[in-house]
């Protein structure tokens, strides 16, 4: 069965610092990978996705992620964090057909 | 823009009540999904539907049923609500059946069962 692990439940960074959120997946076939963000009281918004091609994908709000097949990872990065980036971030993998399997989420806090 | 709406943002019900959560999408998407979200567990799929009147069980269907009578509307039903169903419920939709694609989410319904 497929699974997604986000090892960090909480992360705190200072505003302007760089950010990396980790995501590891377990899935036998070529994965379709997603990062979503959830601001307080809101639904999930897609940040970026990887289906094929270039393993470094760019998303909205200055985020990027790199697919590394050898490490079964899809880590999310941002070079300079803004206070408005404080939210919960979810990594997800698409299994057969339509269904997504989500990681447990990483809550990001930003210090001024 | 795709819009997914859910009938209530907050809902408080009593144990044993029948609860309906409604979801509507306005982009003619084939797939619709119901998830529950609990701290530390991420989102877990309850049911999804790939067509009118069609449904598939997700990872945690016990205690829930669904209905999809029209393409744009997908309802989650708790036949007899229990306290362990207190959670955030998120609805989502995606364009085409059988194809991996972005899922678009509604704002969520926070259900409390007393």
Short mmCIF file of C-alpha atoms in Angstrom, two decimals:
data_model
loop_
_atom_site.label_atom_id
_atom_site.label_comp_id
_atom_site.label_asym_id
_atom_site.label_seq_id
_atom_site.Cartn_x
_atom_site.Cartn_y
_atom_site.Cartn_z
CA UNK A 1 0.00 0.00 0.00
CA UNK A 2 1.14 3.51 -0.72
CA UNK A 3 2.05 5.86 2.10
CA UNK A 4 3.36 9.38 2.59
CA UNK A 5 5.53 10.49 5.49
CA UNK A 6 6.15 14.04 6.58
CA UNK A 7 8.70 13.62 9.36
CA UNK A 8 8.37 17.12 10.80
CA UNK A 9 5.09 17.85 12.56
CA UNK A 10 6.06 21.42 13.43
CA UNK A 11 8.72 23.73 12.00
CA UNK A 12 9.54 27.27 13.08
CA UNK A 13 11.63 29.55 10.90
CA UNK A 14 12.46 33.23 11.02
CA UNK A 15 11.00 35.52 8.42
CA UNK A 16 13.44 35.80 5.52
CA UNK A 17 15.09 32.47 6.24
CA UNK A 18 15.03 29.56 3.83
CA UNK A 19 12.62 26.67 4.24
CA UNK A 20 12.63 23.00 3.40
CA UNK A 21 9.73 20.69 4.24
CA UNK A 22 10.39 16.99 3.86
CA UNK A 23 8.19 14.42 2.21
CA UNK A 24 8.89 10.74 1.62
CA UNK A 25 6.55 8.39 -0.17
CA UNK A 26 6.19 4.70 -0.64
CA UNK A 27 4.65 3.74 -3.94
CA UNK A 28 5.58 1.07 -6.44
CA UNK A 29 4.86 2.80 -9.71
CA UNK A 30 5.73 6.24 -11.04
CA UNK A 31 4.14 8.61 -8.57
CA UNK A 32 2.11 11.71 -9.19
CA UNK A 33 3.08 14.04 -6.36
CA UNK A 34 1.44 17.13 -4.90
CA UNK A 35 2.01 19.77 -2.26
CA UNK A 36 -1.00 21.55 -0.79
CA UNK A 37 -1.19 24.39 1.73
CA UNK A 38 -3.96 25.01 4.25
CA UNK A 39 -4.26 28.39 5.91
CA UNK A 40 -6.18 28.53 9.20
CA UNK A 41 -9.88 27.92 8.70
CA UNK A 42 -9.47 27.31 4.98
CA UNK A 43 -9.57 24.40 2.59
CA UNK A 44 -6.49 23.11 0.80
CA UNK A 45 -4.87 25.01 -2.03
CA UNK A 46 -2.52 23.41 -4.55
CA UNK A 47 1.04 24.76 -4.39
CA UNK A 48 2.58 22.56 -7.09
CA UNK A 49 2.55 19.11 -8.61
CA UNK A 50 4.88 16.68 -10.34
CA UNK A 51 3.62 14.33 -13.01
CA UNK A 52 6.64 13.81 -15.26
CA UNK A 53 9.54 15.62 -16.91
CA UNK A 54 11.78 18.09 -15.10
CA UNK A 55 12.23 16.90 -11.55
CA UNK A 56 12.40 20.45 -10.19
CA UNK A 57 8.94 21.96 -10.30
CA UNK A 58 7.94 25.53 -9.62
CA UNK A 59 4.74 26.45 -7.87
CA UNK A 60 2.82 29.42 -6.64
CA UNK A 61 3.96 31.86 -3.94
CA UNK A 62 7.65 31.24 -4.74
CA UNK A 63 7.67 27.57 -3.73
CA UNK A 64 9.51 24.81 -5.54
CA UNK A 65 9.92 21.07 -5.00
CA UNK A 66 12.34 18.48 -6.25
CA UNK A 67 11.42 14.90 -7.06
CA UNK A 68 14.22 12.45 -6.22
CA UNK A 69 13.28 8.95 -7.26
CA UNK A 70 16.36 7.34 -5.65
CA UNK A 71 15.37 8.79 -2.27
CA UNK A 72 11.59 8.49 -2.73
CA UNK A 73 11.37 12.13 -1.74
CA UNK A 74 9.56 15.25 -2.86
CA UNK A 75 10.78 18.04 -0.60
CA UNK A 76 9.28 21.51 -0.71
CA UNK A 77 11.53 24.57 -0.58
CA UNK A 78 11.33 28.32 -0.46
CA UNK A 79 14.40 30.58 -0.41
CA UNK A 80 12.92 33.32 1.78
CA UNK A 81 9.88 32.78 3.99
CA UNK A 82 7.25 35.47 4.53
CA UNK A 83 5.01 35.77 7.59
CA UNK A 84 2.03 34.95 5.38
CA UNK A 85 3.51 31.49 4.69
CA UNK A 86 2.54 30.35 8.18
CA UNK A 87 0.13 27.48 7.50
CA UNK A 88 -0.08 23.72 7.38
CA UNK A 89 1.50 21.94 4.43
CA UNK A 90 0.48 18.57 3.07
CA UNK A 91 2.33 16.30 0.70
CA UNK A 92 0.22 13.80 -1.27
CA UNK A 93 0.73 11.00 -3.78
CA UNK A 94 -1.78 9.88 -6.35
CA UNK A 95 -2.31 6.16 -6.41
CA UNK A 96 -4.30 4.21 -8.96
CA UNK A 97 -6.66 6.51 -10.78
CA UNK A 98 -8.16 9.29 -8.77
CA UNK A 99 -7.29 8.78 -5.14
CA UNK A 100 -4.78 10.82 -3.16
CA UNK A 101 -2.91 9.58 -0.11
CA UNK A 102 -1.84 12.40 2.19
CA UNK A 103 0.96 12.78 4.68
CA UNK A 104 0.19 13.87 8.21
CA UNK A 105 1.06 17.49 7.52
CA UNK A 106 3.73 19.94 8.70
CA UNK A 107 2.68 23.06 10.57
CA UNK A 108 4.91 26.02 9.73
CA UNK A 109 5.31 28.91 12.12
CA UNK A 110 7.18 32.07 11.10
CA UNK A 111 8.99 34.21 13.66
CA UNK A 112 9.19 37.95 12.99
CA UNK B 1 -11.84 29.46 -11.07
CA UNK B 2 -13.11 26.18 -9.74
CA UNK B 3 -15.42 26.66 -6.84
CA UNK B 4 -16.27 23.94 -4.34
CA UNK B 5 -18.76 24.96 -1.68
CA UNK B 6 -19.87 23.17 1.45
CA UNK B 7 -23.21 23.79 3.08
CA UNK B 8 -21.95 24.64 6.55
CA UNK B 9 -18.67 25.84 8.05
CA UNK B 10 -19.58 24.73 11.56
CA UNK B 11 -22.10 22.14 12.71
CA UNK B 12 -23.01 20.85 16.15
CA UNK B 13 -25.07 17.67 16.44
CA UNK B 14 -26.06 15.22 19.14
CA UNK B 15 -25.11 11.56 19.35
CA UNK B 16 -27.49 9.42 17.33
CA UNK B 17 -28.66 12.21 15.01
CA UNK B 18 -28.62 11.77 11.25
CA UNK B 19 -26.27 14.32 9.70
CA UNK B 20 -26.07 15.51 6.11
CA UNK B 21 -23.04 17.36 4.74
CA UNK B 22 -23.53 18.84 1.30
CA UNK B 23 -20.93 19.71 -1.30
CA UNK B 24 -21.40 21.45 -4.63
CA UNK B 25 -18.88 22.07 -7.41
CA UNK B 26 -19.45 24.36 -10.37
CA UNK B 27 -16.90 23.09 -12.91
CA UNK B 28 -18.58 19.97 -14.30
CA UNK B 29 -15.99 17.73 -12.66
CA UNK B 30 -16.52 14.00 -12.86
CA UNK B 31 -14.87 13.09 -9.56
CA UNK B 32 -15.92 14.16 -6.11
CA UNK B 33 -14.42 13.19 -2.76
CA UNK B 34 -15.11 13.33 0.96
CA UNK B 35 -12.23 13.41 3.42
CA UNK B 36 -11.96 13.81 7.14
CA UNK B 37 -9.05 15.69 8.63
CA UNK B 38 -7.71 15.00 12.11
CA UNK B 39 -4.57 16.45 13.71
CA UNK B 40 -1.48 14.41 12.92
CA UNK B 41 -3.35 12.09 10.58
CA UNK B 42 -3.61 14.36 7.57
CA UNK B 43 -6.58 13.79 5.32
CA UNK B 44 -8.19 10.37 5.04
CA UNK B 45 -10.52 9.47 2.23
CA UNK B 46 -14.01 8.40 3.26
CA UNK B 47 -15.72 7.93 -0.13
CA UNK B 48 -15.38 9.16 -3.64
CA UNK B 49 -17.61 9.21 -6.69
CA UNK B 50 -16.57 9.18 -10.35
CA UNK B 51 -20.03 9.59 -11.83
CA UNK B 52 -23.64 10.17 -10.90
CA UNK B 53 -24.92 7.38 -8.66
CA UNK B 54 -21.46 5.77 -8.59
CA UNK B 55 -19.39 5.56 -5.44
CA UNK B 56 -16.27 3.86 -4.15
CA UNK B 57 -15.18 3.30 -0.58
CA UNK B 58 -12.08 5.05 0.59
CA UNK B 59 -9.89 4.22 3.56
CA UNK B 60 -12.41 4.88 6.35
CA UNK B 61 -16.00 4.38 5.10
CA UNK B 62 -17.39 2.82 8.28
CA UNK B 63 -20.21 4.86 9.77
CA UNK B 64 -20.67 6.96 6.62
CA UNK B 65 -22.64 6.78 3.41
CA UNK B 66 -22.79 9.06 0.38
CA UNK B 67 -25.20 10.12 -2.31
CA UNK B 68 -24.61 11.61 -5.73
CA UNK B 69 -27.87 12.20 -7.58
CA UNK B 70 -26.57 15.09 -9.67
CA UNK B 71 -23.12 15.59 -11.14
CA UNK B 72 -22.44 18.79 -9.24
CA UNK B 73 -23.57 17.63 -5.81
CA UNK B 74 -22.08 15.04 -3.45
CA UNK B 75 -23.54 14.42 -0.01
CA UNK B 76 -21.97 12.75 2.99
CA UNK B 77 -24.38 11.13 5.43
CA UNK B 78 -23.73 10.09 9.00
CA UNK B 79 -26.62 7.73 9.69
CA UNK B 80 -26.20 7.89 13.47
CA UNK B 81 -23.59 10.39 14.55
CA UNK B 82 -21.12 9.39 17.23
CA UNK B 83 -18.61 11.42 19.21
CA UNK B 84 -15.68 9.82 17.36
CA UNK B 85 -16.99 11.43 14.18
CA UNK B 86 -16.18 14.88 15.54
CA UNK B 87 -13.76 16.17 12.92
CA UNK B 88 -13.15 18.51 10.01
CA UNK B 89 -14.76 17.27 6.80
CA UNK B 90 -13.41 18.39 3.44
CA UNK B 91 -14.99 17.93 0.06
CA UNK B 92 -12.98 17.99 -3.16
CA UNK B 93 -13.48 17.54 -6.89
CA UNK B 94 -11.26 16.76 -9.87
CA UNK B 95 -11.93 16.86 -13.59
CA UNK B 96 -11.77 13.43 -15.20
CA UNK B 97 -12.49 9.94 -13.96
CA UNK B 98 -9.57 7.51 -13.98
CA UNK B 99 -6.90 10.16 -14.41
CA UNK B 100 -4.60 11.62 -11.79
CA UNK B 101 -5.17 15.33 -11.54
CA UNK B 102 -5.39 18.24 -9.15
CA UNK B 103 -8.13 18.02 -6.59
CA UNK B 104 -9.91 21.26 -5.68
CA UNK B 105 -11.08 21.61 -2.12
CA UNK B 106 -13.95 23.30 -0.38
CA UNK B 107 -13.46 25.30 2.83
CA UNK B 108 -14.42 22.43 5.12
CA UNK B 109 -17.13 21.73 7.68
CA UNK B 110 -16.11 21.43 11.30
CA UNK B 111 -18.52 18.95 12.85
CA UNK B 112 -18.86 18.52 16.59
CA UNK B 113 -20.90 15.61 17.91
CA UNK B 114 -21.94 15.96 21.54
#
